[in-house]
Structure formats: structure tokens, C-alpha cells
Amino acid sequence: MRIVKSRGSEIFDIELEKDLLAKNRSLAKENRERLDRANILAIDIMGSIGSGKTSLIKAILKRIGMSNSVAVIAGDLTTTIDAERIEAEGARVIQVNTGKECHLDANLIHKALNRMELDGVKLLFIENVGNLICPGEFPLGAHKRLVITSVTEGPHTLMKHPYIFKEADVIVLNKIDLAKAMKVNPSQLERDAKKINPHVPFVKTNALSGMGISKIINALRLKT
Ligand code: MG
Ligand code: ZN
């Protein structure tokens, strides 16, 4: 089989523009300093469309029962569907619509933080745009990154997207109740995860039933 391999520099990809990434990193650092000053723990939630990011945030909120000290920044291209679902749990939510952009960046988070009432907030979830590729390239200033995938994405998700999983602090395999129907072996996905990122917790969940949620709370060291 013939394989064409790109050598980074020859790809036409504005997202890999060095200046842009450097600018993003410095803004991410500012965001982090600001969050630290305010004593807010921020978690970047990344995963494909439909993997269960919003459901996971809702399930965690339900479990920790401190929604008055939780804020959520919901990233999405155009809709407010997720923000409304999360607002129903009582957390304060700010919607960031990226238009055509397929990821959040540190500048958008900077703006969102400016717009938010952060008094009394201890925990901030950032729901990234549904995508397993470029969100990994754009640190936002969050303290931890959680990457969620679901068995409905098929058996190869981890091996096909090693970079984002390598940067994760927690890896979540969601919709575990559907594994059989999808003919996906969760143990194989766990082995893939260990190959890519051996030292981070791998948690199997059913975000809708609440299964596995307490393990995530422990893995993220969230106080309950
Ligand atoms: Mg969502
Ligand atoms: Zn993108």
C-alpha cells in the first residue's frame, strides 16, 4: 500500500500557525492566573459530538450538589441547546458560540470570564466544541482536561486520536451500556488508552444513569 505522510510544515492548516498557537498559550496562561487568583478549579471537557459531554457535566452537577458554586462555559458553533440543559441543573452558564470555528480558544475563554459573575464560583467546567482534533491544540487555561469518548463512536477512536488522549488527565468511556449492541469491547479501548496515556484514570460511565460518575469526581479530586 502506498502511504502519503505529511511533514507538519507542508500542511495548509491555519490552526497550526505558530504565532497563533503561541498567542493562545500566553492567553491561556493569563486565564490560569486569573482562575488561580479567584480560587477556581477549571476543567476542560473535550470529546466528539454526541459523546456525552453535556450529559456528563449534568451528571456531575447532580452528584456534587453544589451548583450555586459551579459555573459552566458551553462552547458550541451556533446553538444554546447544551447551555439550557446545564442551566436546568442550577449552575450559572455562559454560552460561547464559535460560529464556524471547531474549537474553543483561550481568547474566547478570556472573554467569557470577563462576562461572568464569578463571585462564589469554586468550580468551572468548560464544554469544548465537539471534536477530537484541534481542541487539544488550544489550551484554555484550565487546570485539568477530561476527554470523553463513547462506545457508539466505534472501536478505533482512541488509536485514531492519540494526541488529544495523550494530553488528558482523565479519559472517560461513556455509554458503556451500549457496548454489546455496538460490538465494541470496552477492555480493548481501555488497553488502547493505557498505551497512549498509561498513568491517567480510565473511567467507564453511563452518564444518563449516573454509573461511574463518582469515580470521575474522585479522579478530578472534586470536593463533594
Ligand atoms: Mg454537548
Ligand atoms: Zn478547530
PDB file of C-alpha atoms and ligand atoms in Angstrom:
ATOM      1  CA  MET A   1       0.000   0.000   0.000  1.00  0.00           C
ATOM      2  CA  ARG A   2       1.240   3.483  -0.792  1.00  0.00           C
ATOM      3  CA  ILE A   3       1.067   5.946   2.020  1.00  0.00           C
ATOM      4  CA  VAL A   4       1.499   9.685   1.771  1.00  0.00           C
ATOM      5  CA  LYS A   5       2.803  11.110   5.018  1.00  0.00           C
ATOM      6  CA  SER A   6       2.638  14.799   5.660  1.00  0.00           C
ATOM      7  CA  ARG A   7       5.543  16.524   7.327  1.00  0.00           C
ATOM      8  CA  GLY A   8       3.722  19.025   9.523  1.00  0.00           C
ATOM      9  CA  SER A   9       5.128  22.074   7.779  1.00  0.00           C
ATOM     10  CA  GLU A  10       3.675  21.186   4.379  1.00  0.00           C
ATOM     11  CA  ILE A  11       0.080  21.026   5.549  1.00  0.00           C
ATOM     12  CA  PHE A  12      -2.072  24.065   4.828  1.00  0.00           C
ATOM     13  CA  ASP A  13      -3.601  24.486   8.224  1.00  0.00           C
ATOM     14  CA  ILE A  14      -4.192  27.841   9.775  1.00  0.00           C
ATOM     15  CA  GLU A  15      -4.631  26.242  13.186  1.00  0.00           C
ATOM     16  CA  LEU A  16      -1.028  25.139  13.204  1.00  0.00           C
ATOM     17  CA  GLU A  17       0.215  28.633  12.552  1.00  0.00           C
ATOM     18  CA  LYS A  18       2.931  29.080  15.114  1.00  0.00           C
ATOM     19  CA  ASP A  19       2.181  32.669  16.104  1.00  0.00           C
ATOM     20  CA  LEU A  20      -1.441  31.851  16.638  1.00  0.00           C
ATOM     21  CA  LEU A  21      -0.652  28.939  18.911  1.00  0.00           C
ATOM     22  CA  ALA A  22       1.907  30.989  20.837  1.00  0.00           C
ATOM     23  CA  LYS A  23      -0.635  33.774  21.329  1.00  0.00           C
ATOM     24  CA  ASN A  24      -3.164  31.221  22.516  1.00  0.00           C
ATOM     25  CA  ARG A  25      -0.675  29.788  25.005  1.00  0.00           C
ATOM     26  CA  SER A  26       0.077  33.158  26.511  1.00  0.00           C
ATOM     27  CA  LEU A  27      -3.629  33.968  26.860  1.00  0.00           C
ATOM     28  CA  ALA A  28      -4.205  30.543  28.393  1.00  0.00           C
ATOM     29  CA  LYS A  29      -1.549  31.371  30.954  1.00  0.00           C
ATOM     30  CA  GLU A  30      -3.342  34.632  31.780  1.00  0.00           C
ATOM     31  CA  ASN A  31      -6.624  32.767  32.156  1.00  0.00           C
ATOM     32  CA  ARG A  32      -4.973  30.272  34.501  1.00  0.00           C
ATOM     33  CA  GLU A  33      -3.513  33.045  36.658  1.00  0.00           C
ATOM     34  CA  ARG A  34      -6.873  34.693  36.859  1.00  0.00           C
ATOM     35  CA  LEU A  35      -8.624  31.452  37.830  1.00  0.00           C
ATOM     36  CA  ASP A  36      -5.956  30.772  40.449  1.00  0.00           C
ATOM     37  CA  ARG A  37      -6.369  34.236  41.950  1.00  0.00           C
ATOM     38  CA  ALA A  38     -10.107  33.583  42.220  1.00  0.00           C
ATOM     39  CA  ASN A  39      -9.500  30.100  43.626  1.00  0.00           C
ATOM     40  CA  ILE A  40     -11.488  28.426  40.860  1.00  0.00           C
ATOM     41  CA  LEU A  41     -10.701  24.930  39.613  1.00  0.00           C
ATOM     42  CA  ALA A  42     -11.334  24.764  35.863  1.00  0.00           C
ATOM     43  CA  ILE A  43     -11.853  21.613  33.832  1.00  0.00           C
ATOM     44  CA  ASP A  44     -11.831  21.457  30.047  1.00  0.00           C
ATOM     45  CA  ILE A  45     -14.239  18.776  28.791  1.00  0.00           C
ATOM     46  CA  MET A  46     -13.380  17.561  25.314  1.00  0.00           C
ATOM     47  CA  GLY A  47     -14.957  14.896  23.119  1.00  0.00           C
ATOM     48  CA  SER A  48     -16.794  14.284  19.862  1.00  0.00           C
ATOM     49  CA  ILE A  49     -20.294  15.468  19.089  1.00  0.00           C
ATOM     50  CA  GLY A  50     -22.685  13.151  20.882  1.00  0.00           C
ATOM     51  CA  SER A  51     -20.072  11.557  23.150  1.00  0.00           C
ATOM     52  CA  GLY A  52     -21.907  12.819  26.237  1.00  0.00           C
ATOM     53  CA  LYS A  53     -20.056  15.974  27.342  1.00  0.00           C
ATOM     54  CA  THR A  54     -23.205  17.817  28.385  1.00  0.00           C
ATOM     55  CA  SER A  55     -24.751  14.739  29.988  1.00  0.00           C
ATOM     56  CA  LEU A  56     -21.550  14.164  31.930  1.00  0.00           C
ATOM     57  CA  ILE A  57     -21.491  17.735  33.252  1.00  0.00           C
ATOM     58  CA  LYS A  58     -25.151  17.407  34.243  1.00  0.00           C
ATOM     59  CA  ALA A  59     -24.490  14.093  35.999  1.00  0.00           C
ATOM     60  CA  ILE A  60     -21.537  15.538  37.930  1.00  0.00           C
ATOM     61  CA  LEU A  61     -23.596  18.576  38.951  1.00  0.00           C
ATOM     62  CA  LYS A  62     -26.390  16.334  40.173  1.00  0.00           C
ATOM     63  CA  ARG A  63     -23.945  14.264  42.204  1.00  0.00           C
ATOM     64  CA  ILE A  64     -21.897  17.027  43.820  1.00  0.00           C
ATOM     65  CA  GLY A  65     -24.956  19.130  44.611  1.00  0.00           C
ATOM     66  CA  MET A  66     -23.154  22.465  44.801  1.00  0.00           C
ATOM     67  CA  SER A  67     -24.479  24.033  41.658  1.00  0.00           C
ATOM     68  CA  ASN A  68     -24.522  27.516  43.176  1.00  0.00           C
ATOM     69  CA  SER A  69     -20.712  27.452  43.239  1.00  0.00           C
ATOM     70  CA  VAL A  70     -20.326  25.915  39.788  1.00  0.00           C
ATOM     71  CA  ALA A  71     -20.087  27.773  36.514  1.00  0.00           C
ATOM     72  CA  VAL A  72     -20.104  26.325  33.040  1.00  0.00           C
ATOM     73  CA  ILE A  73     -18.856  27.774  29.785  1.00  0.00           C
ATOM     74  CA  ALA A  74     -20.634  25.931  26.995  1.00  0.00           C
ATOM     75  CA  GLY A  75     -18.924  26.022  23.619  1.00  0.00           C
ATOM     76  CA  ASP A  76     -20.942  25.349  20.513  1.00  0.00           C
ATOM     77  CA  LEU A  77     -20.956  26.554  16.920  1.00  0.00           C
ATOM     78  CA  THR A  78     -24.411  28.126  16.897  1.00  0.00           C
ATOM     79  CA  THR A  79     -26.906  26.679  19.359  1.00  0.00           C
ATOM     80  CA  THR A  80     -27.723  27.152  23.045  1.00  0.00           C
ATOM     81  CA  ILE A  81     -29.158  23.635  23.480  1.00  0.00           C
ATOM     82  CA  ASP A  82     -26.406  22.417  25.814  1.00  0.00           C
ATOM     83  CA  ALA A  83     -26.327  25.622  27.846  1.00  0.00           C
ATOM     84  CA  GLU A  84     -30.046  25.310  28.503  1.00  0.00           C
ATOM     85  CA  ARG A  85     -29.707  21.663  29.549  1.00  0.00           C
ATOM     86  CA  ILE A  86     -26.985  22.600  32.033  1.00  0.00           C
ATOM     87  CA  GLU A  87     -28.805  25.673  33.308  1.00  0.00           C
ATOM     88  CA  ALA A  88     -31.630  23.345  34.324  1.00  0.00           C
ATOM     89  CA  GLU A  89     -29.245  21.935  36.978  1.00  0.00           C
ATOM     90  CA  GLY A  90     -28.930  25.362  38.572  1.00  0.00           C
ATOM     91  CA  ALA A  91     -25.338  26.175  37.579  1.00  0.00           C
ATOM     92  CA  ARG A  92     -24.565  29.519  36.028  1.00  0.00           C
ATOM     93  CA  VAL A  93     -23.883  29.080  32.357  1.00  0.00           C
ATOM     94  CA  ILE A  94     -22.409  31.240  29.687  1.00  0.00           C
ATOM     95  CA  GLN A  95     -22.755  30.231  26.073  1.00  0.00           C
ATOM     96  CA  VAL A  96     -19.883  30.797  23.678  1.00  0.00           C
ATOM     97  CA  ASN A  97     -20.871  30.410  20.050  1.00  0.00           C
ATOM     98  CA  THR A  98     -17.825  29.973  17.870  1.00  0.00           C
ATOM     99  CA  GLY A  99     -19.619  30.386  14.538  1.00  0.00           C
ATOM    100  CA  LYS A 100     -17.558  28.292  12.151  1.00  0.00           C
ATOM    101  CA  GLU A 101     -14.686  27.528  14.498  1.00  0.00           C
ATOM    102  CA  CYS A 102     -14.360  23.919  15.552  1.00  0.00           C
ATOM    103  CA  HIS A 103     -12.747  24.536  18.956  1.00  0.00           C
ATOM    104  CA  LEU A 104     -12.690  26.980  21.838  1.00  0.00           C
ATOM    105  CA  ASP A 105      -9.571  29.048  22.320  1.00  0.00           C
ATOM    106  CA  ALA A 106      -8.031  30.962  25.191  1.00  0.00           C
ATOM    107  CA  ASN A 107      -9.228  34.278  23.824  1.00  0.00           C
ATOM    108  CA  LEU A 108     -12.873  33.171  23.864  1.00  0.00           C
ATOM    109  CA  ILE A 109     -12.458  31.887  27.415  1.00  0.00           C
ATOM    110  CA  HIS A 110     -10.864  35.189  28.404  1.00  0.00           C
ATOM    111  CA  LYS A 111     -13.940  36.998  27.048  1.00  0.00           C
ATOM    112  CA  ALA A 112     -16.326  34.581  28.727  1.00  0.00           C
ATOM    113  CA  LEU A 113     -14.574  35.056  32.079  1.00  0.00           C
ATOM    114  CA  ASN A 114     -14.994  38.819  31.673  1.00  0.00           C
ATOM    115  CA  ARG A 115     -18.705  38.406  31.133  1.00  0.00           C
ATOM    116  CA  MET A 116     -19.324  36.011  34.013  1.00  0.00           C
ATOM    117  CA  GLU A 117     -20.273  36.685  37.577  1.00  0.00           C
ATOM    118  CA  LEU A 118     -17.506  34.662  39.226  1.00  0.00           C
ATOM    119  CA  ASP A 119     -18.228  35.611  42.823  1.00  0.00           C
ATOM    120  CA  GLY A 120     -18.621  32.455  44.867  1.00  0.00           C
ATOM    121  CA  VAL A 121     -17.645  30.156  41.994  1.00  0.00           C
ATOM    122  CA  LYS A 122     -15.294  27.351  43.009  1.00  0.00           C
ATOM    123  CA  LEU A 123     -15.555  25.052  40.032  1.00  0.00           C
ATOM    124  CA  LEU A 124     -15.711  25.839  36.325  1.00  0.00           C
ATOM    125  CA  PHE A 125     -16.498  23.345  33.598  1.00  0.00           C
ATOM    126  CA  ILE A 126     -15.675  24.313  30.051  1.00  0.00           C
ATOM    127  CA  GLU A 127     -17.542  22.233  27.499  1.00  0.00           C
ATOM    128  CA  ASN A 128     -15.433  22.407  24.381  1.00  0.00           C
ATOM    129  CA  VAL A 129     -16.792  22.205  20.838  1.00  0.00           C
ATOM    130  CA  GLY A 130     -17.492  18.590  19.830  1.00  0.00           C
ATOM    131  CA  ASN A 131     -14.319  17.493  18.105  1.00  0.00           C
ATOM    132  CA  LEU A 132     -11.372  15.230  18.937  1.00  0.00           C
ATOM    133  CA  ILE A 133      -8.726  17.023  16.925  1.00  0.00           C
ATOM    134  CA  CYS A 134      -7.982  20.710  17.327  1.00  0.00           C
ATOM    135  CA  PRO A 135      -9.354  21.375  20.841  1.00  0.00           C
ATOM    136  CA  GLY A 136      -6.249  19.516  22.004  1.00  0.00           C
ATOM    137  CA  GLU A 137      -4.029  22.120  20.324  1.00  0.00           C
ATOM    138  CA  PHE A 138      -5.621  25.015  22.148  1.00  0.00           C
ATOM    139  CA  PRO A 139      -5.073  25.038  25.892  1.00  0.00           C
ATOM    140  CA  LEU A 140      -7.621  27.317  27.553  1.00  0.00           C
ATOM    141  CA  GLY A 141      -6.002  27.812  30.928  1.00  0.00           C
ATOM    142  CA  ALA A 142      -7.980  25.017  32.588  1.00  0.00           C
ATOM    143  CA  HIS A 143      -6.252  23.004  35.313  1.00  0.00           C
ATOM    144  CA  LYS A 144      -7.397  19.651  34.026  1.00  0.00           C
ATOM    145  CA  ARG A 145      -8.512  18.134  30.775  1.00  0.00           C
ATOM    146  CA  LEU A 146     -11.084  15.396  30.594  1.00  0.00           C
ATOM    147  CA  VAL A 147     -11.565  13.617  27.278  1.00  0.00           C
ATOM    148  CA  ILE A 148     -14.755  11.639  26.816  1.00  0.00           C
ATOM    149  CA  THR A 149     -15.500   9.124  24.098  1.00  0.00           C
ATOM    150  CA  SER A 150     -18.430   6.763  23.820  1.00  0.00           C
ATOM    151  CA  VAL A 151     -18.744   3.198  22.573  1.00  0.00           C
ATOM    152  CA  THR A 152     -21.051   4.477  19.820  1.00  0.00           C
ATOM    153  CA  GLU A 153     -18.002   6.044  18.166  1.00  0.00           C
ATOM    154  CA  GLY A 154     -16.769   2.549  17.329  1.00  0.00           C
ATOM    155  CA  PRO A 155     -13.719   0.524  18.335  1.00  0.00           C
ATOM    156  CA  HIS A 156     -10.914   2.730  16.993  1.00  0.00           C
ATOM    157  CA  THR A 157     -11.488   6.183  18.462  1.00  0.00           C
ATOM    158  CA  LEU A 158      -8.533   6.184  20.836  1.00  0.00           C
ATOM    159  CA  MET A 159      -5.945   4.844  18.415  1.00  0.00           C
ATOM    160  CA  LYS A 160      -7.122   7.276  15.737  1.00  0.00           C
ATOM    161  CA  HIS A 161      -6.878  10.321  18.000  1.00  0.00           C
ATOM    162  CA  PRO A 162      -3.829   9.660  20.151  1.00  0.00           C
ATOM    163  CA  TYR A 163      -2.819  13.292  20.598  1.00  0.00           C
ATOM    164  CA  ILE A 164      -5.860  14.526  22.433  1.00  0.00           C
ATOM    165  CA  PHE A 165      -5.935  11.445  24.682  1.00  0.00           C
ATOM    166  CA  LYS A 166      -2.245  11.857  25.437  1.00  0.00           C
ATOM    167  CA  GLU A 167      -2.952  15.299  26.904  1.00  0.00           C
ATOM    168  CA  ALA A 168      -5.885  14.101  29.014  1.00  0.00           C
ATOM    169  CA  ASP A 169      -5.886  13.958  32.820  1.00  0.00           C
ATOM    170  CA  VAL A 170      -8.913  11.677  32.820  1.00  0.00           C
ATOM    171  CA  ILE A 171     -10.238   9.504  29.990  1.00  0.00           C
ATOM    172  CA  VAL A 172     -13.918   8.585  30.048  1.00  0.00           C
ATOM    173  CA  LEU A 173     -15.621   5.835  28.075  1.00  0.00           C
ATOM    174  CA  ASN A 174     -19.309   6.651  28.040  1.00  0.00           C
ATOM    175  CA  LYS A 175     -22.500   4.833  27.003  1.00  0.00           C
ATOM    176  CA  ILE A 176     -20.966   1.661  28.369  1.00  0.00           C
ATOM    177  CA  ASP A 177     -24.463   0.149  28.484  1.00  0.00           C
ATOM    178  CA  LEU A 178     -24.468   0.116  24.669  1.00  0.00           C
ATOM    179  CA  ALA A 179     -21.133  -1.699  24.234  1.00  0.00           C
ATOM    180  CA  LYS A 180     -22.648  -5.051  23.292  1.00  0.00           C
ATOM    181  CA  ALA A 181     -25.076  -3.586  20.806  1.00  0.00           C
ATOM    182  CA  MET A 182     -22.224  -1.632  19.217  1.00  0.00           C
ATOM    183  CA  LYS A 183     -19.964  -4.721  19.206  1.00  0.00           C
ATOM    184  CA  VAL A 184     -17.303  -2.684  20.960  1.00  0.00           C
ATOM    185  CA  ASN A 185     -15.065  -4.259  23.591  1.00  0.00           C
ATOM    186  CA  PRO A 186     -14.518  -1.743  26.420  1.00  0.00           C
ATOM    187  CA  SER A 187     -11.450  -3.659  27.636  1.00  0.00           C
ATOM    188  CA  GLN A 188      -9.788  -3.171  24.260  1.00  0.00           C
ATOM    189  CA  LEU A 189     -10.471   0.566  24.425  1.00  0.00           C
ATOM    190  CA  GLU A 190      -9.023   0.579  27.919  1.00  0.00           C
ATOM    191  CA  ARG A 191      -5.877  -1.142  26.645  1.00  0.00           C
ATOM    192  CA  ASP A 192      -5.643   1.481  23.884  1.00  0.00           C
ATOM    193  CA  ALA A 193      -5.952   4.210  26.500  1.00  0.00           C
ATOM    194  CA  LYS A 194      -3.197   2.673  28.622  1.00  0.00           C
ATOM    195  CA  LYS A 195      -0.927   2.520  25.576  1.00  0.00           C
ATOM    196  CA  ILE A 196      -1.458   6.179  24.756  1.00  0.00           C
ATOM    197  CA  ASN A 197      -1.551   7.575  28.271  1.00  0.00           C
ATOM    198  CA  PRO A 198      -0.613   4.917  30.825  1.00  0.00           C
ATOM    199  CA  HIS A 199      -0.934   6.911  34.023  1.00  0.00           C
ATOM    200  CA  VAL A 200      -4.303   8.594  33.853  1.00  0.00           C
ATOM    201  CA  PRO A 201      -7.565   7.167  35.179  1.00  0.00           C
ATOM    202  CA  PHE A 202      -9.787   5.455  32.618  1.00  0.00           C
ATOM    203  CA  VAL A 203     -13.404   5.561  33.769  1.00  0.00           C
ATOM    204  CA  LYS A 204     -16.352   3.743  32.235  1.00  0.00           C
ATOM    205  CA  THR A 205     -19.640   5.570  32.561  1.00  0.00           C
ATOM    206  CA  ASN A 206     -23.266   5.695  31.699  1.00  0.00           C
ATOM    207  CA  ALA A 207     -23.789   9.405  32.190  1.00  0.00           C
ATOM    208  CA  LEU A 208     -27.556   9.055  31.901  1.00  0.00           C
ATOM    209  CA  SER A 209     -27.870   6.531  34.730  1.00  0.00           C
ATOM    210  CA  GLY A 210     -25.053   8.037  36.808  1.00  0.00           C
ATOM    211  CA  MET A 211     -22.859   4.926  36.633  1.00  0.00           C
ATOM    212  CA  GLY A 212     -19.176   5.757  37.067  1.00  0.00           C
ATOM    213  CA  ILE A 213     -19.783   9.418  37.924  1.00  0.00           C
ATOM    214  CA  SER A 214     -18.395   9.141  41.450  1.00  0.00           C
ATOM    215  CA  LYS A 215     -15.168   7.708  40.007  1.00  0.00           C
ATOM    216  CA  ILE A 216     -14.828  10.791  37.832  1.00  0.00           C
ATOM    217  CA  ILE A 217     -15.428  13.030  40.809  1.00  0.00           C
ATOM    218  CA  ASN A 218     -12.609  11.207  42.609  1.00  0.00           C
ATOM    219  CA  ALA A 219     -10.319  11.258  39.594  1.00  0.00           C
ATOM    220  CA  LEU A 220     -10.758  15.013  39.251  1.00  0.00           C
ATOM    221  CA  ARG A 221     -10.446  15.426  43.007  1.00  0.00           C
ATOM    222  CA  LEU A 222     -13.652  17.438  43.176  1.00  0.00           C
ATOM    223  CA  LYS A 223     -14.813  18.109  46.678  1.00  0.00           C
ATOM    224  CA  THR A 224     -18.334  16.984  47.330  1.00  0.00           C
TER     225      THR A 224
HETATM  226 MG    MG B   1     -22.842  18.974  24.469  1.00  0.00          MG
HETATM  227 ZN    ZN B   2     -10.689  23.655  15.409  1.00  0.00          ZN
END
